[in-house]
Amino acid sequence: MCELYAGEPQTSYDSTKRSIRLHGVVTSISLENKMWQILEQICEAENVTVPEFIATLYQEVVERHGSVKNLASMLRVTCLTFALNSN
């Protein structure tokens, strides 16, 4: 039943920490490798770098909602939204 999910290499859900600059401040983000892969797919489609995409998305969320409460969670939901809408 779970072969599709259980067969995923463990490296997919290992976490990697990356640093990006948001509003002039360096911020570290820890995400699962699979999430970074999806972000890279999004950025390729948008023709931007991952840091550019995250900074733009962050700014747009701040403009709409006043703040970003949990950046890593927001990025995971972004990846999920992309994956669900790519089919």
PDB file of N, CA and C in Angstrom:
ATOM      1  N   MET A   1       0.805  -1.191   0.000  1.00  0.00           N
ATOM      2  CA  MET A   1       0.000   0.000   0.000  1.00  0.00           C
ATOM      3  C   MET A   1       0.856   1.268   0.000  1.00  0.00           C
ATOM      4  N   CYS A   2       1.923   1.300   0.758  1.00  0.00           N
ATOM      5  CA  CYS A   2       2.731   2.513   0.920  1.00  0.00           C
ATOM      6  C   CYS A   2       4.030   2.454   0.134  1.00  0.00           C
ATOM      7  N   GLU A   3       4.139   1.551  -0.825  1.00  0.00           N
ATOM      8  CA  GLU A   3       5.390   1.382  -1.562  1.00  0.00           C
ATOM      9  C   GLU A   3       5.871   2.684  -2.197  1.00  0.00           C
ATOM     10  N   LEU A   4       4.955   3.433  -2.775  1.00  0.00           N
ATOM     11  CA  LEU A   4       5.330   4.701  -3.401  1.00  0.00           C
ATOM     12  C   LEU A   4       6.013   5.618  -2.398  1.00  0.00           C
ATOM     13  N   TYR A   5       5.502   5.669  -1.182  1.00  0.00           N
ATOM     14  CA  TYR A   5       6.027   6.571  -0.155  1.00  0.00           C
ATOM     15  C   TYR A   5       7.205   5.949   0.596  1.00  0.00           C
ATOM     16  N   ALA A   6       7.090   4.676   0.930  1.00  0.00           N
ATOM     17  CA  ALA A   6       8.158   4.000   1.673  1.00  0.00           C
ATOM     18  C   ALA A   6       9.402   3.821   0.815  1.00  0.00           C
ATOM     19  N   GLY A   7       9.216   3.783  -0.500  1.00  0.00           N
ATOM     20  CA  GLY A   7      10.342   3.606  -1.403  1.00  0.00           C
ATOM     21  C   GLY A   7      11.147   4.873  -1.648  1.00  0.00           C
ATOM     22  N   GLU A   8      10.645   5.997  -1.156  1.00  0.00           N
ATOM     23  CA  GLU A   8      11.361   7.270  -1.325  1.00  0.00           C
ATOM     24  C   GLU A   8      12.698   7.197  -0.582  1.00  0.00           C
ATOM     25  N   PRO A   9      13.796   7.568  -1.222  1.00  0.00           N
ATOM     26  CA  PRO A   9      15.101   7.511  -0.548  1.00  0.00           C
ATOM     27  C   PRO A   9      15.109   8.392   0.704  1.00  0.00           C
ATOM     28  N   GLN A  10      15.781   7.921   1.718  1.00  0.00           N
ATOM     29  CA  GLN A  10      15.846   8.689   2.965  1.00  0.00           C
ATOM     30  C   GLN A  10      16.471  10.062   2.758  1.00  0.00           C
ATOM     31  N   THR A  11      17.325  10.203   1.780  1.00  0.00           N
ATOM     32  CA  THR A  11      17.938  11.509   1.519  1.00  0.00           C
ATOM     33  C   THR A  11      16.887  12.550   1.132  1.00  0.00           C
ATOM     34  N   SER A  12      15.726  12.098   0.644  1.00  0.00           N
ATOM     35  CA  SER A  12      14.659  13.042   0.281  1.00  0.00           C
ATOM     36  C   SER A  12      14.102  13.760   1.491  1.00  0.00           C
ATOM     37  N   TYR A  13      14.084  13.079   2.629  1.00  0.00           N
ATOM     38  CA  TYR A  13      13.537  13.733   3.817  1.00  0.00           C
ATOM     39  C   TYR A  13      14.596  14.111   4.841  1.00  0.00           C
ATOM     40  N   ASP A  14      15.854  13.969   4.459  1.00  0.00           N
ATOM     41  CA  ASP A  14      16.915  14.596   5.253  1.00  0.00           C
ATOM     42  C   ASP A  14      16.773  16.103   5.083  1.00  0.00           C
ATOM     43  N   SER A  15      17.134  16.851   6.108  1.00  0.00           N
ATOM     44  CA  SER A  15      17.021  18.312   6.040  1.00  0.00           C
ATOM     45  C   SER A  15      18.341  18.951   5.640  1.00  0.00           C
ATOM     46  N   THR A  16      18.222  20.049   4.908  1.00  0.00           N
ATOM     47  CA  THR A  16      19.369  20.861   4.549  1.00  0.00           C
ATOM     48  C   THR A  16      19.051  22.297   4.939  1.00  0.00           C
ATOM     49  N   LYS A  17      20.025  22.964   5.530  1.00  0.00           N
ATOM     50  CA  LYS A  17      19.863  24.354   5.939  1.00  0.00           C
ATOM     51  C   LYS A  17      20.557  25.240   4.913  1.00  0.00           C
ATOM     52  N   ARG A  18      19.848  26.265   4.464  1.00  0.00           N
ATOM     53  CA  ARG A  18      20.407  27.246   3.539  1.00  0.00           C
ATOM     54  C   ARG A  18      20.198  28.634   4.116  1.00  0.00           C
ATOM     55  N   SER A  19      21.083  29.529   3.780  1.00  0.00           N
ATOM     56  CA  SER A  19      20.967  30.921   4.229  1.00  0.00           C
ATOM     57  C   SER A  19      20.574  31.801   3.055  1.00  0.00           C
ATOM     58  N   ILE A  20      19.628  32.698   3.320  1.00  0.00           N
ATOM     59  CA  ILE A  20      19.238  33.691   2.322  1.00  0.00           C
ATOM     60  C   ILE A  20      19.111  35.042   3.014  1.00  0.00           C
ATOM     61  N   ARG A  21      19.083  36.092   2.226  1.00  0.00           N
ATOM     62  CA  ARG A  21      18.956  37.441   2.758  1.00  0.00           C
ATOM     63  C   ARG A  21      17.532  37.941   2.522  1.00  0.00           C
ATOM     64  N   LEU A  22      16.864  38.313   3.624  1.00  0.00           N
ATOM     65  CA  LEU A  22      15.520  38.890   3.563  1.00  0.00           C
ATOM     66  C   LEU A  22      15.552  40.255   4.217  1.00  0.00           C
ATOM     67  N   HIS A  23      15.220  41.272   3.474  1.00  0.00           N
ATOM     68  CA  HIS A  23      15.243  42.652   3.994  1.00  0.00           C
ATOM     69  C   HIS A  23      16.603  42.997   4.600  1.00  0.00           C
ATOM     70  N   GLY A  24      17.669  42.538   3.966  1.00  0.00           N
ATOM     71  CA  GLY A  24      19.011  42.855   4.421  1.00  0.00           C
ATOM     72  C   GLY A  24      19.519  42.007   5.572  1.00  0.00           C
ATOM     73  N   VAL A  25      18.707  41.069   6.033  1.00  0.00           N
ATOM     74  CA  VAL A  25      19.093  40.215   7.163  1.00  0.00           C
ATOM     75  C   VAL A  25      19.266  38.789   6.660  1.00  0.00           C
ATOM     76  N   VAL A  26      20.378  38.164   7.026  1.00  0.00           N
ATOM     77  CA  VAL A  26      20.615  36.779   6.639  1.00  0.00           C
ATOM     78  C   VAL A  26      19.773  35.871   7.523  1.00  0.00           C
ATOM     79  N   THR A  27      19.004  35.013   6.895  1.00  0.00           N
ATOM     80  CA  THR A  27      18.112  34.086   7.580  1.00  0.00           C
ATOM     81  C   THR A  27      18.430  32.671   7.138  1.00  0.00           C
ATOM     82  N   SER A  28      18.476  31.742   8.071  1.00  0.00           N
ATOM     83  CA  SER A  28      18.690  30.336   7.747  1.00  0.00           C
ATOM     84  C   SER A  28      17.349  29.620   7.692  1.00  0.00           C
ATOM     85  N   ILE A  29      17.196  28.800   6.665  1.00  0.00           N
ATOM     86  CA  ILE A  29      15.971  28.026   6.489  1.00  0.00           C
ATOM     87  C   ILE A  29      16.356  26.562   6.389  1.00  0.00           C
ATOM     88  N   SER A  30      15.731  25.737   7.194  1.00  0.00           N
ATOM     89  CA  SER A  30      15.960  24.296   7.158  1.00  0.00           C
ATOM     90  C   SER A  30      14.723  23.625   6.574  1.00  0.00           C
ATOM     91  N   LEU A  31      14.920  22.946   5.442  1.00  0.00           N
ATOM     92  CA  LEU A  31      13.834  22.215   4.781  1.00  0.00           C
ATOM     93  C   LEU A  31      14.333  20.842   4.360  1.00  0.00           C
ATOM     94  N   GLU A  32      13.393  19.952   4.172  1.00  0.00           N
ATOM     95  CA  GLU A  32      13.727  18.637   3.651  1.00  0.00           C
ATOM     96  C   GLU A  32      14.251  18.784   2.220  1.00  0.00           C
ATOM     97  N   ASN A  33      15.160  17.894   1.831  1.00  0.00           N
ATOM     98  CA  ASN A  33      15.751  17.975   0.493  1.00  0.00           C
ATOM     99  C   ASN A  33      14.698  17.948  -0.612  1.00  0.00           C
ATOM    100  N   LYS A  34      13.634  17.181  -0.422  1.00  0.00           N
ATOM    101  CA  LYS A  34      12.559  17.121  -1.414  1.00  0.00           C
ATOM    102  C   LYS A  34      11.901  18.496  -1.576  1.00  0.00           C
ATOM    103  N   MET A  35      11.748  19.230  -0.489  1.00  0.00           N
ATOM    104  CA  MET A  35      11.167  20.575  -0.574  1.00  0.00           C
ATOM    105  C   MET A  35      12.080  21.510  -1.354  1.00  0.00           C
ATOM    106  N   TRP A  36      13.394  21.420  -1.106  1.00  0.00           N
ATOM    107  CA  TRP A  36      14.340  22.241  -1.875  1.00  0.00           C
ATOM    108  C   TRP A  36      14.255  21.889  -3.363  1.00  0.00           C
ATOM    109  N   GLN A  37      14.091  20.603  -3.683  1.00  0.00           N
ATOM    110  CA  GLN A  37      13.972  20.190  -5.085  1.00  0.00           C
ATOM    111  C   GLN A  37      12.735  20.808  -5.731  1.00  0.00           C
ATOM    112  N   ILE A  38      11.629  20.806  -5.006  1.00  0.00           N
ATOM    113  CA  ILE A  38      10.400  21.391  -5.551  1.00  0.00           C
ATOM    114  C   ILE A  38      10.558  22.904  -5.707  1.00  0.00           C
ATOM    115  N   LEU A  39      11.177  23.553  -4.714  1.00  0.00           N
ATOM    116  CA  LEU A  39      11.425  24.991  -4.847  1.00  0.00           C
ATOM    117  C   LEU A  39      12.268  25.284  -6.081  1.00  0.00           C
ATOM    118  N   GLU A  40      13.246  24.449  -6.353  1.00  0.00           N
ATOM    119  CA  GLU A  40      14.076  24.631  -7.541  1.00  0.00           C
ATOM    120  C   GLU A  40      13.250  24.479  -8.814  1.00  0.00           C
ATOM    121  N   GLN A  41      12.286  23.556  -8.825  1.00  0.00           N
ATOM    122  CA  GLN A  41      11.395  23.397  -9.980  1.00  0.00           C
ATOM    123  C   GLN A  41      10.537  24.654 -10.166  1.00  0.00           C
ATOM    124  N   ILE A  42      10.011  25.181  -9.063  1.00  0.00           N
ATOM    125  CA  ILE A  42       9.213  26.405  -9.126  1.00  0.00           C
ATOM    126  C   ILE A  42      10.053  27.535  -9.711  1.00  0.00           C
ATOM    127  N   CYS A  43      11.262  27.674  -9.216  1.00  0.00           N
ATOM    128  CA  CYS A  43      12.142  28.763  -9.649  1.00  0.00           C
ATOM    129  C   CYS A  43      12.548  28.625 -11.101  1.00  0.00           C
ATOM    130  N   GLU A  44      12.751  27.398 -11.534  1.00  0.00           N
ATOM    131  CA  GLU A  44      13.069  27.171 -12.947  1.00  0.00           C
ATOM    132  C   GLU A  44      11.898  27.627 -13.816  1.00  0.00           C
ATOM    133  N   ALA A  45      10.678  27.293 -13.385  1.00  0.00           N
ATOM    134  CA  ALA A  45       9.486  27.705 -14.137  1.00  0.00           C
ATOM    135  C   ALA A  45       9.306  29.224 -14.127  1.00  0.00           C
ATOM    136  N   GLU A  46       9.704  29.868 -13.038  1.00  0.00           N
ATOM    137  CA  GLU A  46       9.561  31.319 -12.892  1.00  0.00           C
ATOM    138  C   GLU A  46      10.784  32.084 -13.402  1.00  0.00           C
ATOM    139  N   ASN A  47      11.842  31.349 -13.755  1.00  0.00           N
ATOM    140  CA  ASN A  47      13.088  31.931 -14.255  1.00  0.00           C
ATOM    141  C   ASN A  47      13.737  32.880 -13.236  1.00  0.00           C
ATOM    142  N   VAL A  48      13.778  32.441 -11.981  1.00  0.00           N
ATOM    143  CA  VAL A  48      14.426  33.182 -10.898  1.00  0.00           C
ATOM    144  C   VAL A  48      15.248  32.209 -10.070  1.00  0.00           C
ATOM    145  N   THR A  49      16.130  32.743  -9.231  1.00  0.00           N
ATOM    146  CA  THR A  49      16.886  31.892  -8.326  1.00  0.00           C
ATOM    147  C   THR A  49      16.023  31.586  -7.099  1.00  0.00           C
ATOM    148  N   VAL A  50      16.411  30.581  -6.358  1.00  0.00           N
ATOM    149  CA  VAL A  50      15.681  30.226  -5.138  1.00  0.00           C
ATOM    150  C   VAL A  50      15.670  31.393  -4.149  1.00  0.00           C
ATOM    151  N   PRO A  51      16.817  32.031  -3.873  1.00  0.00           N
ATOM    152  CA  PRO A  51      16.768  33.182  -2.961  1.00  0.00           C
ATOM    153  C   PRO A  51      15.867  34.312  -3.463  1.00  0.00           C
ATOM    154  N   GLU A  52      15.888  34.588  -4.766  1.00  0.00           N
ATOM    155  CA  GLU A  52      15.016  35.629  -5.318  1.00  0.00           C
ATOM    156  C   GLU A  52      13.550  35.268  -5.123  1.00  0.00           C
ATOM    157  N   PHE A  53      13.216  34.018  -5.389  1.00  0.00           N
ATOM    158  CA  PHE A  53      11.831  33.577  -5.241  1.00  0.00           C
ATOM    159  C   PHE A  53      11.372  33.689  -3.794  1.00  0.00           C
ATOM    160  N   ILE A  54      12.194  33.197  -2.869  1.00  0.00           N
ATOM    161  CA  ILE A  54      11.815  33.243  -1.456  1.00  0.00           C
ATOM    162  C   ILE A  54      11.655  34.683  -0.990  1.00  0.00           C
ATOM    163  N   ALA A  55      12.586  35.554  -1.374  1.00  0.00           N
ATOM    164  CA  ALA A  55      12.498  36.960  -0.971  1.00  0.00           C
ATOM    165  C   ALA A  55      11.246  37.622  -1.529  1.00  0.00           C
ATOM    166  N   THR A  56      10.912  37.348  -2.779  1.00  0.00           N
ATOM    167  CA  THR A  56       9.716  37.922  -3.391  1.00  0.00           C
ATOM    168  C   THR A  56       8.458  37.381  -2.732  1.00  0.00           C
ATOM    169  N   LEU A  57       8.399  36.077  -2.534  1.00  0.00           N
ATOM    170  CA  LEU A  57       7.249  35.459  -1.886  1.00  0.00           C
ATOM    171  C   LEU A  57       7.071  36.000  -0.469  1.00  0.00           C
ATOM    172  N   TYR A  58       8.168  36.098   0.254  1.00  0.00           N
ATOM    173  CA  TYR A  58       8.138  36.637   1.619  1.00  0.00           C
ATOM    174  C   TYR A  58       7.538  38.039   1.619  1.00  0.00           C
ATOM    175  N   GLN A  59       8.010  38.895   0.726  1.00  0.00           N
ATOM    176  CA  GLN A  59       7.527  40.276   0.655  1.00  0.00           C
ATOM    177  C   GLN A  59       6.045  40.323   0.302  1.00  0.00           C
ATOM    178  N   GLU A  60       5.617  39.489  -0.627  1.00  0.00           N
ATOM    179  CA  GLU A  60       4.217  39.480  -1.028  1.00  0.00           C
ATOM    180  C   GLU A  60       3.314  39.005   0.113  1.00  0.00           C
ATOM    181  N   VAL A  61       3.763  38.029   0.887  1.00  0.00           N
ATOM    182  CA  VAL A  61       2.980  37.558   2.035  1.00  0.00           C
ATOM    183  C   VAL A  61       2.899  38.652   3.097  1.00  0.00           C
ATOM    184  N   VAL A  62       4.012  39.328   3.347  1.00  0.00           N
ATOM    185  CA  VAL A  62       4.011  40.439   4.313  1.00  0.00           C
ATOM    186  C   VAL A  62       3.027  41.518   3.869  1.00  0.00           C
ATOM    187  N   GLU A  63       3.033  41.849   2.584  1.00  0.00           N
ATOM    188  CA  GLU A  63       2.126  42.874   2.067  1.00  0.00           C
ATOM    189  C   GLU A  63       0.659  42.464   2.218  1.00  0.00           C
ATOM    190  N   ARG A  64       0.368  41.178   2.046  1.00  0.00           N
ATOM    191  CA  ARG A  64      -1.019  40.703   2.138  1.00  0.00           C
ATOM    192  C   ARG A  64      -1.479  40.448   3.563  1.00  0.00           C
ATOM    193  N   HIS A  65      -0.573  39.931   4.406  1.00  0.00           N
ATOM    194  CA  HIS A  65      -0.984  39.456   5.733  1.00  0.00           C
ATOM    195  C   HIS A  65      -0.285  40.165   6.891  1.00  0.00           C
ATOM    196  N   GLY A  66       0.670  41.033   6.601  1.00  0.00           N
ATOM    197  CA  GLY A  66       1.346  41.788   7.651  1.00  0.00           C
ATOM    198  C   GLY A  66       2.601  41.141   8.203  1.00  0.00           C
ATOM    199  N   SER A  67       2.710  39.829   8.088  1.00  0.00           N
ATOM    200  CA  SER A  67       3.898  39.128   8.586  1.00  0.00           C
ATOM    201  C   SER A  67       3.917  37.703   8.052  1.00  0.00           C
ATOM    202  N   VAL A  68       5.052  37.075   8.234  1.00  0.00           N
ATOM    203  CA  VAL A  68       5.201  35.647   7.948  1.00  0.00           C
ATOM    204  C   VAL A  68       5.495  34.986   9.285  1.00  0.00           C
ATOM    205  N   LYS A  69       4.562  34.215   9.777  1.00  0.00           N
ATOM    206  CA  LYS A  69       4.709  33.621  11.111  1.00  0.00           C
ATOM    207  C   LYS A  69       5.712  32.482  11.140  1.00  0.00           C
ATOM    208  N   ASN A  70       5.765  31.683  10.068  1.00  0.00           N
ATOM    209  CA  ASN A  70       6.675  30.548  10.034  1.00  0.00           C
ATOM    210  C   ASN A  70       7.123  30.359   8.591  1.00  0.00           C
ATOM    211  N   LEU A  71       8.317  30.858   8.280  1.00  0.00           N
ATOM    212  CA  LEU A  71       8.815  30.850   6.904  1.00  0.00           C
ATOM    213  C   LEU A  71       8.959  29.434   6.355  1.00  0.00           C
ATOM    214  N   ALA A  72       9.515  28.522   7.120  1.00  0.00           N
ATOM    215  CA  ALA A  72       9.703  27.148   6.631  1.00  0.00           C
ATOM    216  C   ALA A  72       8.359  26.491   6.317  1.00  0.00           C
ATOM    217  N   SER A  73       7.380  26.686   7.186  1.00  0.00           N
ATOM    218  CA  SER A  73       6.053  26.114   6.933  1.00  0.00           C
ATOM    219  C   SER A  73       5.417  26.736   5.699  1.00  0.00           C
ATOM    220  N   MET A  74       5.582  28.051   5.540  1.00  0.00           N
ATOM    221  CA  MET A  74       5.039  28.723   4.362  1.00  0.00           C
ATOM    222  C   MET A  74       5.651  28.130   3.089  1.00  0.00           C
ATOM    223  N   LEU A  75       6.952  27.850   3.127  1.00  0.00           N
ATOM    224  CA  LEU A  75       7.613  27.283   1.952  1.00  0.00           C
ATOM    225  C   LEU A  75       7.155  25.852   1.688  1.00  0.00           C
ATOM    226  N   ARG A  76       6.920  25.079   2.732  1.00  0.00           N
ATOM    227  CA  ARG A  76       6.397  23.718   2.547  1.00  0.00           C
ATOM    228  C   ARG A  76       5.014  23.756   1.901  1.00  0.00           C
ATOM    229  N   VAL A  77       4.159  24.664   2.370  1.00  0.00           N
ATOM    230  CA  VAL A  77       2.817  24.790   1.792  1.00  0.00           C
ATOM    231  C   VAL A  77       2.921  25.284   0.350  1.00  0.00           C
ATOM    232  N   THR A  78       3.857  26.161   0.066  1.00  0.00           N
ATOM    233  CA  THR A  78       4.096  26.621  -1.305  1.00  0.00           C
ATOM    234  C   THR A  78       4.439  25.436  -2.193  1.00  0.00           C
ATOM    235  N   CYS A  79       5.319  24.572  -1.716  1.00  0.00           N
ATOM    236  CA  CYS A  79       5.706  23.382  -2.491  1.00  0.00           C
ATOM    237  C   CYS A  79       4.522  22.455  -2.699  1.00  0.00           C
ATOM    238  N   LEU A  80       3.730  22.256  -1.666  1.00  0.00           N
ATOM    239  CA  LEU A  80       2.551  21.407  -1.756  1.00  0.00           C
ATOM    240  C   LEU A  80       1.546  21.993  -2.749  1.00  0.00           C
ATOM    241  N   THR A  81       1.326  23.294  -2.682  1.00  0.00           N
ATOM    242  CA  THR A  81       0.412  23.963  -3.598  1.00  0.00           C
ATOM    243  C   THR A  81       0.885  23.800  -5.036  1.00  0.00           C
ATOM    244  N   PHE A  82       2.186  23.980  -5.258  1.00  0.00           N
ATOM    245  CA  PHE A  82       2.764  23.796  -6.589  1.00  0.00           C
ATOM    246  C   PHE A  82       2.540  22.365  -7.078  1.00  0.00           C
ATOM    247  N   ALA A  83       2.842  21.398  -6.215  1.00  0.00           N
ATOM    248  CA  ALA A  83       2.712  19.993  -6.607  1.00  0.00           C
ATOM    249  C   ALA A  83       1.262  19.635  -6.922  1.00  0.00           C
ATOM    250  N   LEU A  84       0.329  20.113  -6.131  1.00  0.00           N
ATOM    251  CA  LEU A  84      -1.087  19.805  -6.347  1.00  0.00           C
ATOM    252  C   LEU A  84      -1.650  20.473  -7.599  1.00  0.00           C
ATOM    253  N   ASN A  85      -1.068  21.613  -7.963  1.00  0.00           N
ATOM    254  CA  ASN A  85      -1.562  22.335  -9.134  1.00  0.00           C
ATOM    255  C   ASN A  85      -0.792  22.024 -10.409  1.00  0.00           C
ATOM    256  N   SER A  86       0.212  21.169 -10.319  1.00  0.00           N
ATOM    257  CA  SER A  86       1.027  20.817 -11.482  1.00  0.00           C
ATOM    258  C   SER A  86       0.471  19.635 -12.248  1.00  0.00           C
ATOM    259  N   ASN A  87      -0.507  18.984 -11.694  1.00  0.00           N
ATOM    260  CA  ASN A  87      -1.057  17.778 -12.345  1.00  0.00           C
ATOM    261  C   ASN A  87      -2.109  18.081 -13.361  1.00  0.00           C
TER     262      ASN A  87
END
